[in-house]
CSV table of C-alpha atoms (C1' of nucleotides) in Angstrom, one decimal:
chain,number,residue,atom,x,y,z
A,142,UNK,CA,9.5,-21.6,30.9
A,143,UNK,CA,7.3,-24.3,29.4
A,144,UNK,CA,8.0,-25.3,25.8
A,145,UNK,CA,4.8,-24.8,24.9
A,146,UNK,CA,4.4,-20.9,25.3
A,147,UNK,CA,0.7,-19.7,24.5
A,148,UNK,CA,1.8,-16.2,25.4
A,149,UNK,CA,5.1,-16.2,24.1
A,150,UNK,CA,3.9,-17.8,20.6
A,151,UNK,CA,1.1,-15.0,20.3
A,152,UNK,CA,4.3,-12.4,20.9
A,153,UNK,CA,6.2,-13.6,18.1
A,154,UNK,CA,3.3,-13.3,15.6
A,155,UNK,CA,2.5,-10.0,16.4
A,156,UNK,CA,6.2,-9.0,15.9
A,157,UNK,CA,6.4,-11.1,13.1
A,158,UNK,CA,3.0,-9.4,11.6
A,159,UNK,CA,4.5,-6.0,12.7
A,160,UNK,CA,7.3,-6.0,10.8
A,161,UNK,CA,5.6,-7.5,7.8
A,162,UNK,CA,2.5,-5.4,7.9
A,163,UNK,CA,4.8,-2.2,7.9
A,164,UNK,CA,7.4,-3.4,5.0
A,165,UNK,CA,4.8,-4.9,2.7
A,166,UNK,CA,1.7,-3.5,4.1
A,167,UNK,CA,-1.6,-5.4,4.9
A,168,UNK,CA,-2.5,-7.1,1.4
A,169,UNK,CA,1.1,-7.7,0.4
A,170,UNK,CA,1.0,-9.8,3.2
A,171,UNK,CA,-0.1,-13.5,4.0
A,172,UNK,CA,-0.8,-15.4,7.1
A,173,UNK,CA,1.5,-17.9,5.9
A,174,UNK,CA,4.4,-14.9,5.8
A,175,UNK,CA,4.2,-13.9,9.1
A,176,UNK,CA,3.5,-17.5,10.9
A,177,UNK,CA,6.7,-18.6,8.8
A,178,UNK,CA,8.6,-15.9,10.4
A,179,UNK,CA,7.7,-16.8,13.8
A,180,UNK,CA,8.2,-20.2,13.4
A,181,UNK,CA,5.0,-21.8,13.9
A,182,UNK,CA,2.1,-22.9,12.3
A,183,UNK,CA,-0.1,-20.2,10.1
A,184,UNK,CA,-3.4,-22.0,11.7
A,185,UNK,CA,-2.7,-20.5,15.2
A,186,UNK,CA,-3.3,-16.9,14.0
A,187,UNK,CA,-6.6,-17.5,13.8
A,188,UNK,CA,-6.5,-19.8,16.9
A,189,UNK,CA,-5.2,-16.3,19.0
A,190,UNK,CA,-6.2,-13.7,17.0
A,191,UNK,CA,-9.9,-14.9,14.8
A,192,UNK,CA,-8.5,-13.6,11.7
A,193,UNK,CA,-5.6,-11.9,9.9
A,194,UNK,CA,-7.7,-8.0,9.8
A,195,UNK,CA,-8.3,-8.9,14.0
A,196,UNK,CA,-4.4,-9.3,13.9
A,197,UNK,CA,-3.7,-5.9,11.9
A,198,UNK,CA,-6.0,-4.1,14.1
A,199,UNK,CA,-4.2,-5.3,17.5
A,200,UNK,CA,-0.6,-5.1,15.4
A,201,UNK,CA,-1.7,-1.0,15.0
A,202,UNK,CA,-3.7,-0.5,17.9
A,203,UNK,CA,-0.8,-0.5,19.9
A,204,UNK,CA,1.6,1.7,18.1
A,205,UNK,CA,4.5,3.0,20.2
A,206,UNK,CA,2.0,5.5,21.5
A,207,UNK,CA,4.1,8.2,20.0
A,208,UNK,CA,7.4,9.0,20.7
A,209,UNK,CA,8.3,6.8,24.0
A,210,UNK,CA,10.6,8.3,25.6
A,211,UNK,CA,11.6,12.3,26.4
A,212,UNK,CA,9.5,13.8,24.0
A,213,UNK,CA,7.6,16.2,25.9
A,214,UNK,CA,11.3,16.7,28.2
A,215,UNK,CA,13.1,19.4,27.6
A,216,UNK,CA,12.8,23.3,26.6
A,217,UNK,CA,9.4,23.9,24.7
A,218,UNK,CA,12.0,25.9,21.6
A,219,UNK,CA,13.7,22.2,21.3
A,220,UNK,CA,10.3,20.0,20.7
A,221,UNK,CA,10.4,20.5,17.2
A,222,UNK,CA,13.8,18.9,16.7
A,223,UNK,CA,12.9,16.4,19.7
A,224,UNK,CA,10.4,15.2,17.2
A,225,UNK,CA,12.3,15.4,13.9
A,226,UNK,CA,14.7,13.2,15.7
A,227,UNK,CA,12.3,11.1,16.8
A,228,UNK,CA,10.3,10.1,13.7
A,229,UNK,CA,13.4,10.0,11.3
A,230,UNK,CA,16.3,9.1,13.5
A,231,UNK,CA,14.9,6.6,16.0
A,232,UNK,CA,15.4,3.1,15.8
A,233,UNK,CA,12.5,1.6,14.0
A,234,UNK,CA,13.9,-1.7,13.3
A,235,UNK,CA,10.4,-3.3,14.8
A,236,UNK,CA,8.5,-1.5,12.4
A,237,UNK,CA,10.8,-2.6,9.1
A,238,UNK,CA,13.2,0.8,9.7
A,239,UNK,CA,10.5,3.2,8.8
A,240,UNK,CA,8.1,5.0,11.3
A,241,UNK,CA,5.2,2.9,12.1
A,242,UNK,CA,3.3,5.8,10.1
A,243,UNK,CA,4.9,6.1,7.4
A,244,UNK,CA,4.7,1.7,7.2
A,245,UNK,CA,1.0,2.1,7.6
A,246,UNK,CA,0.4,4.6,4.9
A,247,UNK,CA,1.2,1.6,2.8
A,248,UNK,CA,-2.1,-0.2,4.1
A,249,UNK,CA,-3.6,3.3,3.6
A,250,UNK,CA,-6.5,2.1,1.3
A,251,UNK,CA,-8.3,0.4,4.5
A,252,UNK,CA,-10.1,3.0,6.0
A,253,UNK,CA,-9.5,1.8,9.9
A,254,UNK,CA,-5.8,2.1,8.8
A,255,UNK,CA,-6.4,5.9,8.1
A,256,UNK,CA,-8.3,6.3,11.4
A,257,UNK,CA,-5.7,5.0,13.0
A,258,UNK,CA,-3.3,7.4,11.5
A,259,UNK,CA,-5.4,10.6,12.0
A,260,UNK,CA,-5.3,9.8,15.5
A,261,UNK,CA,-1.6,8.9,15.9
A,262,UNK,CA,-1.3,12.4,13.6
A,263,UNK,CA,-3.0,14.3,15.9
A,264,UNK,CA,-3.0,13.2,19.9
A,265,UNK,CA,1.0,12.5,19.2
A,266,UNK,CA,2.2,15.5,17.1
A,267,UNK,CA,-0.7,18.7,16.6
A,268,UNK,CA,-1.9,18.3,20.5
A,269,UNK,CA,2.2,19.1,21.5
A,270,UNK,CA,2.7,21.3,18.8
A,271,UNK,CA,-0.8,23.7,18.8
A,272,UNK,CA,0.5,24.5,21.7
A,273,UNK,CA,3.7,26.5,20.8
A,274,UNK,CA,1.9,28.3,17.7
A,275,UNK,CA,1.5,32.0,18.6
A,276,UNK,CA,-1.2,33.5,16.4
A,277,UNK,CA,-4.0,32.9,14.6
A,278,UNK,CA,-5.2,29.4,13.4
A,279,UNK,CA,-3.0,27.3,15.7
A,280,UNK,CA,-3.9,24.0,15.1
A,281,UNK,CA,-3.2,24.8,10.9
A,282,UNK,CA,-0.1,25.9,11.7
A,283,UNK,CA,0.9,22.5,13.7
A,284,UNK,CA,-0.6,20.2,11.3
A,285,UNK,CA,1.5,21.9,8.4
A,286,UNK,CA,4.8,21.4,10.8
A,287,UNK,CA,3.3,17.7,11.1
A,288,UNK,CA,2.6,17.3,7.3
A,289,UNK,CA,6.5,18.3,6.9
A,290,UNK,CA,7.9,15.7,9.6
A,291,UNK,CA,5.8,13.2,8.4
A,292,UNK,CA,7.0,14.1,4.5
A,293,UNK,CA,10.7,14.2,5.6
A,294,UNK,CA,10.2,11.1,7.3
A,295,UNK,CA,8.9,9.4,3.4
A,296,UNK,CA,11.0,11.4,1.4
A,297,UNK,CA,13.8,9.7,3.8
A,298,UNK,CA,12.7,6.0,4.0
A,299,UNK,CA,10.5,5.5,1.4
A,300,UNK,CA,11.5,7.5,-1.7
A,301,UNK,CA,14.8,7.9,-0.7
A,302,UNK,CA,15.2,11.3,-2.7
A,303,UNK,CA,19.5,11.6,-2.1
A,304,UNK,CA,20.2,14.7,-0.1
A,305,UNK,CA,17.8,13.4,2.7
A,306,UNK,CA,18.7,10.2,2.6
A,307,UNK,CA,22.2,10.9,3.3
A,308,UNK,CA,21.3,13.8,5.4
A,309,UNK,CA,22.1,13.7,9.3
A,310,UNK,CA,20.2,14.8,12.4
A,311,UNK,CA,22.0,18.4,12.8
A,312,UNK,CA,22.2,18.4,8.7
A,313,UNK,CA,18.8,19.0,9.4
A,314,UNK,CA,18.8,21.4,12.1
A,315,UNK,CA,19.7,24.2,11.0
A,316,UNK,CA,16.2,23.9,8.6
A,317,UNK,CA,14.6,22.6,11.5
A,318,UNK,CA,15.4,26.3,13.1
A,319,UNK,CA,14.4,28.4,10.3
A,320,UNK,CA,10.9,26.4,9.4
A,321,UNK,CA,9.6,25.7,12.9
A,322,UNK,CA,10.4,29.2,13.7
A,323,UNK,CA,8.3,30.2,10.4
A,324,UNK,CA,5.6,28.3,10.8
A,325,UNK,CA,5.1,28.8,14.9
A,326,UNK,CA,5.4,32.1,14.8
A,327,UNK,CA,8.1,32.3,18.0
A,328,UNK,CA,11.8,31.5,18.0
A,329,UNK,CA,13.1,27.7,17.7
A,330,UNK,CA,16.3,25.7,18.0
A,331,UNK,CA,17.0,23.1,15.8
A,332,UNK,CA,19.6,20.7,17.9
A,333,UNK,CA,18.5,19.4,21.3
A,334,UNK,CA,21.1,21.0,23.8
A,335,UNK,CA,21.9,17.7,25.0
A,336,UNK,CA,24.2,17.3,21.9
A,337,UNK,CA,28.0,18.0,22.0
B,85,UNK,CA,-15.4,4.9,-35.4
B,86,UNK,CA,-15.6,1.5,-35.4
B,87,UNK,CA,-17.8,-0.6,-32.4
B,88,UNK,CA,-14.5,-2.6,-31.9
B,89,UNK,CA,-11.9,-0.3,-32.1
B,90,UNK,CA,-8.2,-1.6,-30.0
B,91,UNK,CA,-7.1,1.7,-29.0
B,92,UNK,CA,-10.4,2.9,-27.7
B,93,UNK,CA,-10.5,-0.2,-25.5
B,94,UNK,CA,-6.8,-0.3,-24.5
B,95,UNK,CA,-7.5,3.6,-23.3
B,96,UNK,CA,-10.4,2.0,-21.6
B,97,UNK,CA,-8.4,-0.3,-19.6
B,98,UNK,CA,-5.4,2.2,-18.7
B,99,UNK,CA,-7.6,5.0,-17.4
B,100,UNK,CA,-9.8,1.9,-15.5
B,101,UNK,CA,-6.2,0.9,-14.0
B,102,UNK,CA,-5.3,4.4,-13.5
B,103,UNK,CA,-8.3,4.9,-10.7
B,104,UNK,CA,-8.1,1.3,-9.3
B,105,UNK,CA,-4.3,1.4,-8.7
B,106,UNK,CA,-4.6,4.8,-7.1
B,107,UNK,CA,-7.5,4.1,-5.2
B,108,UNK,CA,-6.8,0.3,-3.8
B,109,UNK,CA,-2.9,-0.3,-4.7
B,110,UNK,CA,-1.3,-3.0,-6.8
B,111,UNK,CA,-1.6,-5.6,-4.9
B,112,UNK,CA,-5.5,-5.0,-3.9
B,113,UNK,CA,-6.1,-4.7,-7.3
B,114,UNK,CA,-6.8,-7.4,-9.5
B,115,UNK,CA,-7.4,-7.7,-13.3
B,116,UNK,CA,-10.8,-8.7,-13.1
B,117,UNK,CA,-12.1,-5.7,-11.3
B,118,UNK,CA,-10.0,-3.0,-14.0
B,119,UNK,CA,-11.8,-5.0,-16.7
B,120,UNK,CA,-14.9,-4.9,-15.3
B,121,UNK,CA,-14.8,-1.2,-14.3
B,122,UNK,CA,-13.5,-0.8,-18.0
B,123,UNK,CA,-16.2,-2.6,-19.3
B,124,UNK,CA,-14.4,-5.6,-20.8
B,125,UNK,CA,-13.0,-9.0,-20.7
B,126,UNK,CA,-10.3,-9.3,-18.2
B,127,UNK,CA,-7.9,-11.3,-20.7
B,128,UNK,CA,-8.0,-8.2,-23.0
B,129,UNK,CA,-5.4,-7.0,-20.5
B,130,UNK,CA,-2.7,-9.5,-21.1
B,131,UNK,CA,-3.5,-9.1,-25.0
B,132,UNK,CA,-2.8,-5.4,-24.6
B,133,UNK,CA,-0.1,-5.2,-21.6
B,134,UNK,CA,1.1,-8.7,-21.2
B,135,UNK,CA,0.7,-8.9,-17.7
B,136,UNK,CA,-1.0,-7.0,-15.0
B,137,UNK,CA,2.9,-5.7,-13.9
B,138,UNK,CA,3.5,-4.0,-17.2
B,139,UNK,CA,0.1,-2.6,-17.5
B,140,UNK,CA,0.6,-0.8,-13.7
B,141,UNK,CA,4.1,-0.1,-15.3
B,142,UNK,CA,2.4,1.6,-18.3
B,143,UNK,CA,0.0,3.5,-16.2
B,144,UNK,CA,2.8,5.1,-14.2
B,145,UNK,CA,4.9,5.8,-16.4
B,146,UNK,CA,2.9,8.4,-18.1
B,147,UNK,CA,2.3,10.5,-14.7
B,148,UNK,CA,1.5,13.9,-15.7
B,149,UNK,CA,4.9,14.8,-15.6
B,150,UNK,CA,4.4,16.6,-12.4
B,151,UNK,CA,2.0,19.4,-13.0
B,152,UNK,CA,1.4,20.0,-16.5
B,153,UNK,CA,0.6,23.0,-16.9
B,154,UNK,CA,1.8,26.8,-15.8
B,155,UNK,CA,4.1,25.2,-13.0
B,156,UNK,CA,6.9,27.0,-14.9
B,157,UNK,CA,5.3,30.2,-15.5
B,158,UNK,CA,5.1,33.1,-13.6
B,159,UNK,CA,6.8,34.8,-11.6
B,160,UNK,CA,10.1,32.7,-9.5
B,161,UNK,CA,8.7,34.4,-6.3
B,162,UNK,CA,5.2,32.1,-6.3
B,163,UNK,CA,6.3,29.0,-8.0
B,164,UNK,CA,6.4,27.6,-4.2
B,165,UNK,CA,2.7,29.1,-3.9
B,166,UNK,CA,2.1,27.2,-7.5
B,167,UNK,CA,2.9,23.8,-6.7
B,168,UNK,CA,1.0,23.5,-3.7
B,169,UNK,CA,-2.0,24.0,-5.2
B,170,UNK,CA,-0.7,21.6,-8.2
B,171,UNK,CA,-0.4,19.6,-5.5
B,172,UNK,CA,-3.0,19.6,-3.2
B,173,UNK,CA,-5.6,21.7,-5.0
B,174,UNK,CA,-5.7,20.1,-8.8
B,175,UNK,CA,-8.3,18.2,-10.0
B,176,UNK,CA,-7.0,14.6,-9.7
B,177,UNK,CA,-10.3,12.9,-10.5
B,178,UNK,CA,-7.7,10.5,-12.7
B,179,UNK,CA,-6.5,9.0,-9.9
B,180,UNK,CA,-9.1,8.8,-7.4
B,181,UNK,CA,-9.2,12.0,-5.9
B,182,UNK,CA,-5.2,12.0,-4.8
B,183,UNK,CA,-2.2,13.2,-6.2
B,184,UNK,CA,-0.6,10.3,-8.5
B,185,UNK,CA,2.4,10.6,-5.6
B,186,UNK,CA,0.2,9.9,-2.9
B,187,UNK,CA,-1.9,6.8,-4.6
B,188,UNK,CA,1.5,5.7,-5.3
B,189,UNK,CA,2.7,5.3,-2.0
B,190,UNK,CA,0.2,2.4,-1.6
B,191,UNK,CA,2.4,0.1,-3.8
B,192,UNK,CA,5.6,1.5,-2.3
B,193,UNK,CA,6.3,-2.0,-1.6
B,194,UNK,CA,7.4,-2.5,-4.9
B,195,UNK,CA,10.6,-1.0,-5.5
B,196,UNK,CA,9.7,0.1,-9.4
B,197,UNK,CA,7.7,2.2,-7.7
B,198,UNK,CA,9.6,3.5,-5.3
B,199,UNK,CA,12.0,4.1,-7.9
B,200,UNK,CA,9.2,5.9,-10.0
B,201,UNK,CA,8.1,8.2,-7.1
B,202,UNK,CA,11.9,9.3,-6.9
B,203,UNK,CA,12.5,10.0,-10.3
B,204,UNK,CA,9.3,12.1,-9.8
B,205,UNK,CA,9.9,13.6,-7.0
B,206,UNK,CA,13.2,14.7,-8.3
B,207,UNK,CA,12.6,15.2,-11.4
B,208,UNK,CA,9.5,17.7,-10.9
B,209,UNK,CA,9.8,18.8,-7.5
B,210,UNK,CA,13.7,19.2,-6.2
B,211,UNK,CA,15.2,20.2,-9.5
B,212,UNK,CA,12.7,23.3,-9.9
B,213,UNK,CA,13.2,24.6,-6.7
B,214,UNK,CA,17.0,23.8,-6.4
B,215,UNK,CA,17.4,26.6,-8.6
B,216,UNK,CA,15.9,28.9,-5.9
B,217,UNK,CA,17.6,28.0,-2.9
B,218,UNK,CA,20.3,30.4,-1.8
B,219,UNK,CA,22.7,29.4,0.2
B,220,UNK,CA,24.7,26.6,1.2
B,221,UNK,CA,22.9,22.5,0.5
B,222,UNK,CA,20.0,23.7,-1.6
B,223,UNK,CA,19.7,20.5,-2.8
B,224,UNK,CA,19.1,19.8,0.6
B,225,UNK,CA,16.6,22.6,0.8
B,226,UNK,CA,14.9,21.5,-2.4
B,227,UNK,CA,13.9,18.1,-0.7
B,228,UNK,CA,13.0,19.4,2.6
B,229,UNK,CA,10.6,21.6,0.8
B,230,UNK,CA,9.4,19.0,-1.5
B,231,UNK,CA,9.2,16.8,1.7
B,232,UNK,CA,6.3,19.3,3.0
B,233,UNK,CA,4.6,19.5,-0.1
B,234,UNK,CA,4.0,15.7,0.1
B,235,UNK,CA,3.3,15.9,4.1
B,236,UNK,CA,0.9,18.4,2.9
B,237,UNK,CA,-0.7,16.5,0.8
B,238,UNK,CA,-0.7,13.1,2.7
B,239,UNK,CA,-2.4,14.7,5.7
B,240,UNK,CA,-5.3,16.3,3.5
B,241,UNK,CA,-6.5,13.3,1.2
B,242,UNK,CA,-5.2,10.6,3.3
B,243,UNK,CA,-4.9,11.3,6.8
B,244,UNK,CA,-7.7,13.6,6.6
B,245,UNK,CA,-6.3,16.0,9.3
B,246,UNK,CA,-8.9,18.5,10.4
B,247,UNK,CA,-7.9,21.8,9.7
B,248,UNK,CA,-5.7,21.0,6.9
B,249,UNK,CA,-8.3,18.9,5.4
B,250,UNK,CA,-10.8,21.9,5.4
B,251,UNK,CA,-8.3,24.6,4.2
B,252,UNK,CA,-8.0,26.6,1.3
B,253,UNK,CA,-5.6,27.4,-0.4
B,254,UNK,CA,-5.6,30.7,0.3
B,255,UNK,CA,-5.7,29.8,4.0
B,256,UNK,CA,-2.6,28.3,3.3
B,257,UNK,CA,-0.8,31.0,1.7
B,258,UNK,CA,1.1,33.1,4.5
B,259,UNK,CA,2.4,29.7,5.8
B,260,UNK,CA,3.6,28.8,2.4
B,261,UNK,CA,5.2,32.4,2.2
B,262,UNK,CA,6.7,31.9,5.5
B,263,UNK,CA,7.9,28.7,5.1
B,264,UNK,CA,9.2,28.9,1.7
B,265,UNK,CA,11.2,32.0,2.5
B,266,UNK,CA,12.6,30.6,5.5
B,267,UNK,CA,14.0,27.3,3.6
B,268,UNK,CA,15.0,28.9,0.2
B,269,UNK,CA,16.3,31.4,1.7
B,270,UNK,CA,15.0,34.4,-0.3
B,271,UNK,CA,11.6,36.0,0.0
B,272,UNK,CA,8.7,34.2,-1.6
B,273,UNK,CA,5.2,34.8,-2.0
B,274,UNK,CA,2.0,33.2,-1.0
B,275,UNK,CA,-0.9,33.6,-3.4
B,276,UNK,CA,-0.2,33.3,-7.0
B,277,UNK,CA,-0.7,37.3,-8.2
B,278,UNK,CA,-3.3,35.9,-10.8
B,279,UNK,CA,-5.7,35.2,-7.7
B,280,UNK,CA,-8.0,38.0,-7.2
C,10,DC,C1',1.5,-42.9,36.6
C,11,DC,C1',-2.7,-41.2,34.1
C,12,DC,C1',-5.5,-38.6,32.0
C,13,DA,C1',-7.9,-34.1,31.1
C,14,DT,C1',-6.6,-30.0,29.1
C,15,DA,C1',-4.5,-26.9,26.2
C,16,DA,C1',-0.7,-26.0,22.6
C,17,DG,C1',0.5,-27.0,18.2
C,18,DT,C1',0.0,-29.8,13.5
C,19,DC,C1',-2.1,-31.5,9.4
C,20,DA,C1',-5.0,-32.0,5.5
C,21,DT,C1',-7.9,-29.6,3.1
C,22,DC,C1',-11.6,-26.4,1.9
C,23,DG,C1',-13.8,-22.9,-1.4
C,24,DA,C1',-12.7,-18.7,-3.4
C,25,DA,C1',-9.9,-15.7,-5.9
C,26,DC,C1',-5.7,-14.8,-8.0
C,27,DG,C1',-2.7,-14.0,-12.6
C,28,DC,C1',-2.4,-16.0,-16.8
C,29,DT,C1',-2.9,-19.1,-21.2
C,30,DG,C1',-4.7,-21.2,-25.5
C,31,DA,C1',-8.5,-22.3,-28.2
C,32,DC,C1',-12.5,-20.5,-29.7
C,33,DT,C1',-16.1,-17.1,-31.8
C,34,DT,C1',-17.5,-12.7,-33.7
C,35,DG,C1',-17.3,-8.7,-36.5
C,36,DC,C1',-15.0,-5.7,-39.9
C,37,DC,C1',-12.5,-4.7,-44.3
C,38,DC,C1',-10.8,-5.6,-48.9
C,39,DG,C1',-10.9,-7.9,-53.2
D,2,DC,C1',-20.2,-12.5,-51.7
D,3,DG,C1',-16.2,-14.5,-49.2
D,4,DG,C1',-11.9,-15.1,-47.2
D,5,DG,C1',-8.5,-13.2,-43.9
D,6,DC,C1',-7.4,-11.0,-39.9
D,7,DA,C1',-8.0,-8.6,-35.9
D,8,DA,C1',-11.1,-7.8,-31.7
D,9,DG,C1',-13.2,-9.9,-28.2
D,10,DT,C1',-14.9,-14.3,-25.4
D,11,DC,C1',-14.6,-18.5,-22.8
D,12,DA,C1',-13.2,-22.3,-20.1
D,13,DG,C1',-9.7,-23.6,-17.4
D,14,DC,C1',-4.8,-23.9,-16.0
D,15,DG,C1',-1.8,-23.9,-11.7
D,16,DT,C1',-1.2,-21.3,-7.6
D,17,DT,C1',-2.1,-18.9,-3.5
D,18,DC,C1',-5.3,-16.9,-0.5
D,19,DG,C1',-7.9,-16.8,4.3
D,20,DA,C1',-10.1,-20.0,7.0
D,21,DT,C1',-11.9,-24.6,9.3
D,22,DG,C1',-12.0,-28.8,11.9
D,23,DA,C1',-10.1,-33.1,13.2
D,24,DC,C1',-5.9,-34.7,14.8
D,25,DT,C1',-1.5,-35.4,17.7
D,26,DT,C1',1.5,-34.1,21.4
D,27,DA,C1',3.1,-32.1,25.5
D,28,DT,C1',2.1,-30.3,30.4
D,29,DG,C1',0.7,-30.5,35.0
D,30,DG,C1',-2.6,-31.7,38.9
D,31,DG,C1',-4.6,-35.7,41.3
DNA sequence: CCCATAAGTCATCGAACGCTGACTTGCCCG
DNA sequence: CGGGCAAGTCAGCGTTCGATGACTTATGGG
C-alpha cells in the first residue's frame, strides 16, 4: 500500500464530507471542514472531485441504497417494523447518527437535494409498502406510513421530543401494530419474530 | 404616518427574514439579501437586532404559537382531523409556503433551534393530544402521532411525494380517522363536521 | 540510479460574509 | 427659523468562502 493513496485519499473525503454534509448540512459546511477531517489538503477536493456541489452530489448519489440488509426478508405482516427498525434503530454513525434522510432534509433548500430524497422516499419505502395496502388509493396509504417513519425518525434524532427519544424498538411496536394495521388495511405485527 | 417610521421598517425586516430563513435556512441566508428583499440598508439590521443571530432568534420566537386559531375548538373527536390541516393545509405564505416546523428544520444544525422546534413541537402538538390518548404511554402516543403530522407535512412541501403532494384534505380524512383512532386509542373522526 | 509522472502542498485570488463607526438626512419641538 | 435627535446611508473592517495555478515530493519503470 503506497503512501501516497489517490484512491484511498478520495475515500476519506467522501466520508469526511458525508458525515459533515449530514450533521451540518451543505452550506454549514466548508471545504476546509471536511479536508481537515480527512487529513489532507482542502485543494485536492477539487483536484478529485471539480468542486464542493460535484462532491455533495456523489456524497448523496450513493446513499445506502435503502435499507442494506434483510429488508425485504421475512413475513410481508413484519416489513413495517423491519423498516421502523431500520430507519430509527440502525447504526448511522457514517451519516452523523441520523438517517441519511433525515441529514439531508437539512440541505433541503437545494432542489437536487429534494430530488434525491423523493426518490430515496419512494423506490425505498412506498414501492415495498403499496404493495401491502389493500384498498383503494394504495400508493396514499404507503406514503402516509412513509411520512410517519420518516417523522419518527426527526422527532427522534432531530427534535428529540422525550418519550421517543428514550423510546425503544418494541416500545414502539406495539404502535407499529395498531398504525400499520390502520393505515394498510390488513393485519400487522409490530416486533420482527426474530426477537426473543 | 411618518416616511421614516422605525417600527414600520423593523416589521419590514422581520417579515423579510421570516420568508428568507424559511425558504433558504440560516446559514444560506445572509443580511444583505433580507435587507434588500425588505427594501433597506443591510446595517439597519444590527441597529434593530444586533446581530443577524438575534434577529433569526426574534423571528422564531414569535412562531404562531402552533395554529392560532380554532385548534382548540370543536369537538375532542376531530381535533386530530384539525391539526392536519393546520398543518399541512394553512396558508403559510409567511414562511415560504411551509409550515414554520418544516422551514425550521433547515437550520436544525443549530441547536437554539432544535431546541425551539421541541418546545414547539411539545408545547402545541404532544401536550393537546396527550390528553386524548387512552391507555398506557400516551405521552408516547402523543409523539408518535405528532411524529406523522410532521412526516406528513415533510413529504408534501418538501419531498414533494406524489400522491401526498396532490391530496386533499378530504382525501386524507379516513386515514387520519383510522390512524388516529388506532394510536389514541379511542374513536376519532376524519373531516372536521364544519366541512360540508 | 534517474527521471517522468502523479500525489500532495502552498500562496493566494476575488467575492462574499457579518459587523462597526462615522457620516448624512429628515422630522419634531421650542 | 433652528437646534437636537432619531432614521437611514456609506465605506470599510477583518474574516472566511470556493476555487486556481505554480510548486514540491514521492513512486515506480527503464
Amino acid at each position: 500500500m503506497p503512501k501516497r493513496d489517490r484512491e484511498a485519499t478520495r475515500a476519506r473525503l467522501l466520508e469526511a464530507a458525508r458525515l459533515r454534509f449530514a450533521r451540518e448540512g451543505y452550506d454549514a459546511t466548508s471545504v476546509r471542514d471536511i479536508a481537515g477531517d480527512a487529513g489532507v489538503d482542502a485543494t485536492l477536493i477539487f483536484r478529485y472531485f471539480g468542486s464542493k456541489k460535484r462532491l455533495f452530489d456523489e456524497v448523496t448519489a450513493d446513499l445506502p441504497a435503502g435499507l442494506p440488509d434483510g429488508l425485504p426478508d421475512g413475513p410481508e405482516e413484519e416489513l413495517v417494523a423491519r423498516m421502523l427498525r431500520a430507519v430509527v434503530f440502525h447504526d448511522w454513525t457514517r451519516y452523523g447518527g441520523e438517517h441519511p434522510l433525515v441529514a439531508m432534509l437539512r440541505s433541503s433548500a437545494h432542489d437536487d437535494a429534494r430530488q434525491r430524497m423523493r426518490q430515496e422516499v419512494c423506490d425505498t419505502y412506498v414501492d415495498a409498502l403499496r404493495d401491502l395496502a389493500e384498498g383503494d388509493g394504495p400508493e396514499l396509504r404507503a406514503e402516509l406510513l412513509s411520512a410517519w417513519l420518516v417523522g419518527i425518525g426527526i422527532l427522534r434524532s432531530v427534535v428529540a421530543t422525550p418519550a421517543l427519544a428514550g423510546a425503544s424498538a418494541d416500545d414502539l411496536a406495539p404502535h407499529v401494530e395498531a398504525v400499520a394495521s390502520a393505515l394498510l388495511g390488513r393485519p400487522m405485527r409490530g416486533t420482527p419474530s426474530s426477537e426473543g
